[in-house]
Amino acid sequence: MAAGKAGGKRKAKPSKVAGLLKKAKKALDDGAFEELEALCGQVLGIEPNSTDALRLLIQGAFDRHQYSTATLYASKLVQMCPKDADSYNALAGVLILRDRFEAAGAALREALRLDPNMRLALDNYARVLQAEGRWDEATEILESLVESDRSSAKLWFSFAHSRHFPADGSPRKELEKIIRKGKFDLRDQGRLYFALAKLHQDAGDLDQAFSAFELGNSRQAEAIHRQVEQVRQGAIRKNVAATEKIFCAEWARGLDDPQQSPRPLTLVLGPPRSGKSLLEGPLSGHSRIRHYGELAVLQEVLSQLPKEVRKRYPLIMRELEPEGIAQLRARVDSMWGEAKDESVRTHLVTNPGNVFHVGTFMSLYPGTRVVFCERDPVDNAMAIYMRWFAQRLPYAWAIDTIAEFLMLYRRMADHWERIFPDRVQRVHYEEMLEDPDAHVARVLAAHDLEWEAVCADEQGEIADPALLGLTGSLGRRSRVNPAFASIGEQYEAYRPAFEEAVGAARAKVFPSGD
């Protein structure tokens, strides 16, 4: 009997793990990240080498912009499975999303050494080649991959964005047939429709392109419907209101002397597609600026605090004594990955989510400066709607939620400028297109930095919209290209819906008409 019971337990274990993993996957889809971590922790308690649990943790960390944590999980996956090509590919995927293309290339070469025919690794390697400007090589790989697997949503998306497809040489009819006949989950359906939109756009059929964008957005919104509804019910509005109340003018007067800031930071902020990268590229090349990119160190530290403390954030920042502030700063400092360098005038941080954490950064580093990038909200909303984001952005898949997010972002920018008028600058996308060097020089001057030739717009690379799509990115520094600003003109027939949504959102977010 004892042996029988033991045997029964052994049989039950995989069933229990499978059930926990199923629940964890649903938690990930719902954005219930604490539940996800708890469930994956239970799985790892039963099966310490569960790669499925680690992969879910990697995705969860990335969805919360915890890129360092995602990298650690992916590195652990490689350590657990050093002869598994899929593990190296998972690590490479995280590194690509952090724009660490050289390291990603090394991981992918190891993956392909272990499995030369691994399609997902080849797809990722094509992305590395694109980031390196080797478009022809990348296109050749992607054409071969799609030929060998006509039903992969990820491959079709990469293929559609690999080059320009004129109407007479477009595979869009075939892709339409695959979408109709295939069985894809909602996220893959969304990815396929975005690929189809790119092909229609290349062919000059903007009506069909916009229809495909609508279908792609609706599928993605349905896939994460719980999070989308939370936005509609006011989750972001409540966050903004709480932030304004806690980080007020009275609080700002009690901050330490900015000259005593232990690490000089500059937050370059702006909603997606607001032109942030046009400013980030030139600034990051300056000899006295250290570029941290979208490193979300503060968010990662906050996620590691006890649950009862996290629930009181950001109010906890008003309650901490100087010793508590120093302890939190020490934890954040350990995440930057390097000691303070006196030759560095400022450290550039570009994570858009930091708009909600400016107050915390000012508490930890009183010398922090902020640069807000802004764009015409209707054009900005259209650009977001026609962009597929790898990150889980619950507001980015419906016109009304996009418009409200943009207005709330602007309200936050107004708030921080009122409190810190001497340390907040605003750069307008449309003006940046007209004279990029003048605006970069203005930001440098505010940091008491001299102009350097490396910051000039001409030092960037010309981005070809035909290759990159309407709102694409090279993964390297691009020159200002007005062609990317033409989305409102190209899709002018569809502007009224976005104008109406922005107007409604403005009335909701700025009821007094500010």
mmCIF file with all atom_site columns, C-alpha atoms in Angstrom, residues 33-111:
data_model
loop_
_atom_site.group_PDB
_atom_site.id
_atom_site.type_symbol
_atom_site.label_atom_id
_atom_site.label_alt_id
_atom_site.label_comp_id
_atom_site.label_asym_id
_atom_site.label_entity_id
_atom_site.label_seq_id
_atom_site.pdbx_PDB_ins_code
_atom_site.Cartn_x
_atom_site.Cartn_y
_atom_site.Cartn_z
_atom_site.occupancy
_atom_site.B_iso_or_equiv
_atom_site.pdbx_formal_charge
_atom_site.auth_seq_id
_atom_site.auth_comp_id
_atom_site.auth_asym_id
_atom_site.auth_atom_id
_atom_site.pdbx_PDB_model_num
ATOM 1  C CA . PHE A 1 33  ? 1.668  39.539 -11.654 1.00 0.00 ? 33  PHE A CA 1
ATOM 2  C CA . GLU A 1 34  ? 1.816  38.866 -7.916  1.00 0.00 ? 34  GLU A CA 1
ATOM 3  C CA . GLU A 1 35  ? -0.416 35.841 -8.409  1.00 0.00 ? 35  GLU A CA 1
ATOM 4  C CA . LEU A 1 36  ? 1.802  34.767 -11.298 1.00 0.00 ? 36  LEU A CA 1
ATOM 5  C CA . GLU A 1 37  ? 4.911  34.910 -9.118  1.00 0.00 ? 37  GLU A CA 1
ATOM 6  C CA . ALA A 1 38  ? 3.209  32.988 -6.304  1.00 0.00 ? 38  ALA A CA 1
ATOM 7  C CA . LEU A 1 39  ? 2.002  30.241 -8.644  1.00 0.00 ? 39  LEU A CA 1
ATOM 8  C CA . CYS A 1 40  ? 5.364  29.911 -10.376 1.00 0.00 ? 40  CYS A CA 1
ATOM 9  C CA . GLY A 1 41  ? 7.005  29.785 -6.941  1.00 0.00 ? 41  GLY A CA 1
ATOM 10 C CA . GLN A 1 42  ? 4.799  26.814 -6.072  1.00 0.00 ? 42  GLN A CA 1
ATOM 11 C CA . VAL A 1 43  ? 5.763  25.102 -9.329  1.00 0.00 ? 43  VAL A CA 1
ATOM 12 C CA . LEU A 1 44  ? 9.462  25.648 -8.676  1.00 0.00 ? 44  LEU A CA 1
ATOM 13 C CA . GLY A 1 45  ? 8.979  24.276 -5.151  1.00 0.00 ? 45  GLY A CA 1
ATOM 14 C CA . ILE A 1 46  ? 7.736  21.033 -6.697  1.00 0.00 ? 46  ILE A CA 1
ATOM 15 C CA . GLU A 1 47  ? 9.961  21.024 -9.787  1.00 0.00 ? 47  GLU A CA 1
ATOM 16 C CA . PRO A 1 48  ? 13.000 23.270 -9.186  1.00 0.00 ? 48  PRO A CA 1
ATOM 17 C CA . ASN A 1 49  ? 14.035 22.880 -12.821 1.00 0.00 ? 49  ASN A CA 1
ATOM 18 C CA . SER A 1 50  ? 10.699 23.833 -14.371 1.00 0.00 ? 50  SER A CA 1
ATOM 19 C CA . THR A 1 51  ? 11.576 25.750 -17.517 1.00 0.00 ? 51  THR A CA 1
ATOM 20 C CA . ASP A 1 52  ? 7.891  26.504 -18.115 1.00 0.00 ? 52  ASP A CA 1
ATOM 21 C CA . ALA A 1 53  ? 7.688  28.403 -14.810 1.00 0.00 ? 53  ALA A CA 1
ATOM 22 C CA . LEU A 1 54  ? 10.849 30.345 -15.606 1.00 0.00 ? 54  LEU A CA 1
ATOM 23 C CA . ARG A 1 55  ? 9.550  31.325 -19.033 1.00 0.00 ? 55  ARG A CA 1
ATOM 24 C CA . LEU A 1 56  ? 6.349  32.666 -17.498 1.00 0.00 ? 56  LEU A CA 1
ATOM 25 C CA . LEU A 1 57  ? 8.407  34.623 -14.954 1.00 0.00 ? 57  LEU A CA 1
ATOM 26 C CA . ILE A 1 58  ? 10.551 36.033 -17.769 1.00 0.00 ? 58  ILE A CA 1
ATOM 27 C CA . GLN A 1 59  ? 7.469  37.241 -19.633 1.00 0.00 ? 59  GLN A CA 1
ATOM 28 C CA . GLY A 1 60  ? 5.894  38.623 -16.456 1.00 0.00 ? 60  GLY A CA 1
ATOM 29 C CA . ALA A 1 61  ? 9.047  40.557 -15.562 1.00 0.00 ? 61  ALA A CA 1
ATOM 30 C CA . PHE A 1 62  ? 9.272  41.988 -19.046 1.00 0.00 ? 62  PHE A CA 1
ATOM 31 C CA . ASP A 1 63  ? 5.614  42.998 -19.099 1.00 0.00 ? 63  ASP A CA 1
ATOM 32 C CA . ARG A 1 64  ? 6.289  45.034 -15.950 1.00 0.00 ? 64  ARG A CA 1
ATOM 33 C CA . HIS A 1 65  ? 9.378  46.594 -17.534 1.00 0.00 ? 65  HIS A CA 1
ATOM 34 C CA . GLN A 1 66  ? 11.595 44.759 -15.057 1.00 0.00 ? 66  GLN A CA 1
ATOM 35 C CA . TYR A 1 67  ? 14.273 44.119 -17.641 1.00 0.00 ? 67  TYR A CA 1
ATOM 36 C CA . SER A 1 68  ? 17.085 43.295 -15.235 1.00 0.00 ? 68  SER A CA 1
ATOM 37 C CA . THR A 1 69  ? 14.878 40.720 -13.491 1.00 0.00 ? 69  THR A CA 1
ATOM 38 C CA . ALA A 1 70  ? 13.847 39.239 -16.838 1.00 0.00 ? 70  ALA A CA 1
ATOM 39 C CA . THR A 1 71  ? 17.520 38.968 -17.807 1.00 0.00 ? 71  THR A CA 1
ATOM 40 C CA . LEU A 1 72  ? 18.338 37.215 -14.532 1.00 0.00 ? 72  LEU A CA 1
ATOM 41 C CA . TYR A 1 73  ? 15.535 34.690 -15.049 1.00 0.00 ? 73  TYR A CA 1
ATOM 42 C CA . ALA A 1 74  ? 16.673 34.092 -18.631 1.00 0.00 ? 74  ALA A CA 1
ATOM 43 C CA . SER A 1 75  ? 20.288 33.666 -17.516 1.00 0.00 ? 75  SER A CA 1
ATOM 44 C CA . LYS A 1 76  ? 19.150 31.125 -14.931 1.00 0.00 ? 76  LYS A CA 1
ATOM 45 C CA . LEU A 1 77  ? 17.311 29.284 -17.699 1.00 0.00 ? 77  LEU A CA 1
ATOM 46 C CA . VAL A 1 78  ? 20.550 29.049 -19.664 1.00 0.00 ? 78  VAL A CA 1
ATOM 47 C CA . GLN A 1 79  ? 22.404 27.789 -16.586 1.00 0.00 ? 79  GLN A CA 1
ATOM 48 C CA . MET A 1 80  ? 19.759 25.131 -16.025 1.00 0.00 ? 80  MET A CA 1
ATOM 49 C CA . CYS A 1 81  ? 19.744 24.062 -19.682 1.00 0.00 ? 81  CYS A CA 1
ATOM 50 C CA . PRO A 1 82  ? 23.216 24.852 -21.092 1.00 0.00 ? 82  PRO A CA 1
ATOM 51 C CA . LYS A 1 83  ? 22.709 22.525 -24.055 1.00 0.00 ? 83  LYS A CA 1
ATOM 52 C CA . ASP A 1 84  ? 19.211 23.719 -24.908 1.00 0.00 ? 84  ASP A CA 1
ATOM 53 C CA . ALA A 1 85  ? 19.064 26.093 -27.874 1.00 0.00 ? 85  ALA A CA 1
ATOM 54 C CA . ASP A 1 86  ? 15.659 27.365 -26.764 1.00 0.00 ? 86  ASP A CA 1
ATOM 55 C CA . SER A 1 87  ? 17.140 28.691 -23.515 1.00 0.00 ? 87  SER A CA 1
ATOM 56 C CA . TYR A 1 88  ? 19.740 30.782 -25.345 1.00 0.00 ? 88  TYR A CA 1
ATOM 57 C CA . ASN A 1 89  ? 17.014 32.059 -27.643 1.00 0.00 ? 89  ASN A CA 1
ATOM 58 C CA . ALA A 1 90  ? 14.898 33.106 -24.644 1.00 0.00 ? 90  ALA A CA 1
ATOM 59 C CA . LEU A 1 91  ? 17.853 35.057 -23.238 1.00 0.00 ? 91  LEU A CA 1
ATOM 60 C CA . ALA A 1 92  ? 18.445 36.656 -26.632 1.00 0.00 ? 92  ALA A CA 1
ATOM 61 C CA . GLY A 1 93  ? 14.808 37.712 -26.834 1.00 0.00 ? 93  GLY A CA 1
ATOM 62 C CA . VAL A 1 94  ? 15.107 39.643 -23.567 1.00 0.00 ? 94  VAL A CA 1
ATOM 63 C CA . LEU A 1 95  ? 18.393 41.224 -24.647 1.00 0.00 ? 95  LEU A CA 1
ATOM 64 C CA . ILE A 1 96  ? 16.892 42.328 -27.973 1.00 0.00 ? 96  ILE A CA 1
ATOM 65 C CA . LEU A 1 97  ? 14.025 44.036 -26.186 1.00 0.00 ? 97  LEU A CA 1
ATOM 66 C CA . ARG A 1 98  ? 16.640 45.861 -24.084 1.00 0.00 ? 98  ARG A CA 1
ATOM 67 C CA . ASP A 1 99  ? 18.441 46.926 -27.300 1.00 0.00 ? 99  ASP A CA 1
ATOM 68 C CA . ARG A 1 100 ? 21.513 44.903 -26.287 1.00 0.00 ? 100 ARG A CA 1
ATOM 69 C CA . PHE A 1 101 ? 21.988 43.532 -29.782 1.00 0.00 ? 101 PHE A CA 1
ATOM 70 C CA . GLU A 1 102 ? 25.648 42.541 -29.511 1.00 0.00 ? 102 GLU A CA 1
ATOM 71 C CA . ALA A 1 103 ? 24.991 40.316 -26.488 1.00 0.00 ? 103 ALA A CA 1
ATOM 72 C CA . ALA A 1 104 ? 21.818 38.992 -28.118 1.00 0.00 ? 104 ALA A CA 1
ATOM 73 C CA . GLY A 1 105 ? 23.797 38.057 -31.221 1.00 0.00 ? 105 GLY A CA 1
ATOM 74 C CA . ALA A 1 106 ? 26.273 36.068 -29.122 1.00 0.00 ? 106 ALA A CA 1
ATOM 75 C CA . ALA A 1 107 ? 23.442 34.144 -27.419 1.00 0.00 ? 107 ALA A CA 1
ATOM 76 C CA . LEU A 1 108 ? 21.781 33.448 -30.755 1.00 0.00 ? 108 LEU A CA 1
ATOM 77 C CA . ARG A 1 109 ? 24.959 32.168 -32.328 1.00 0.00 ? 109 ARG A CA 1
ATOM 78 C CA . GLU A 1 110 ? 25.192 29.662 -29.471 1.00 0.00 ? 110 GLU A CA 1
ATOM 79 C CA . ALA A 1 111 ? 21.546 28.700 -29.961 1.00 0.00 ? 111 ALA A CA 1
#
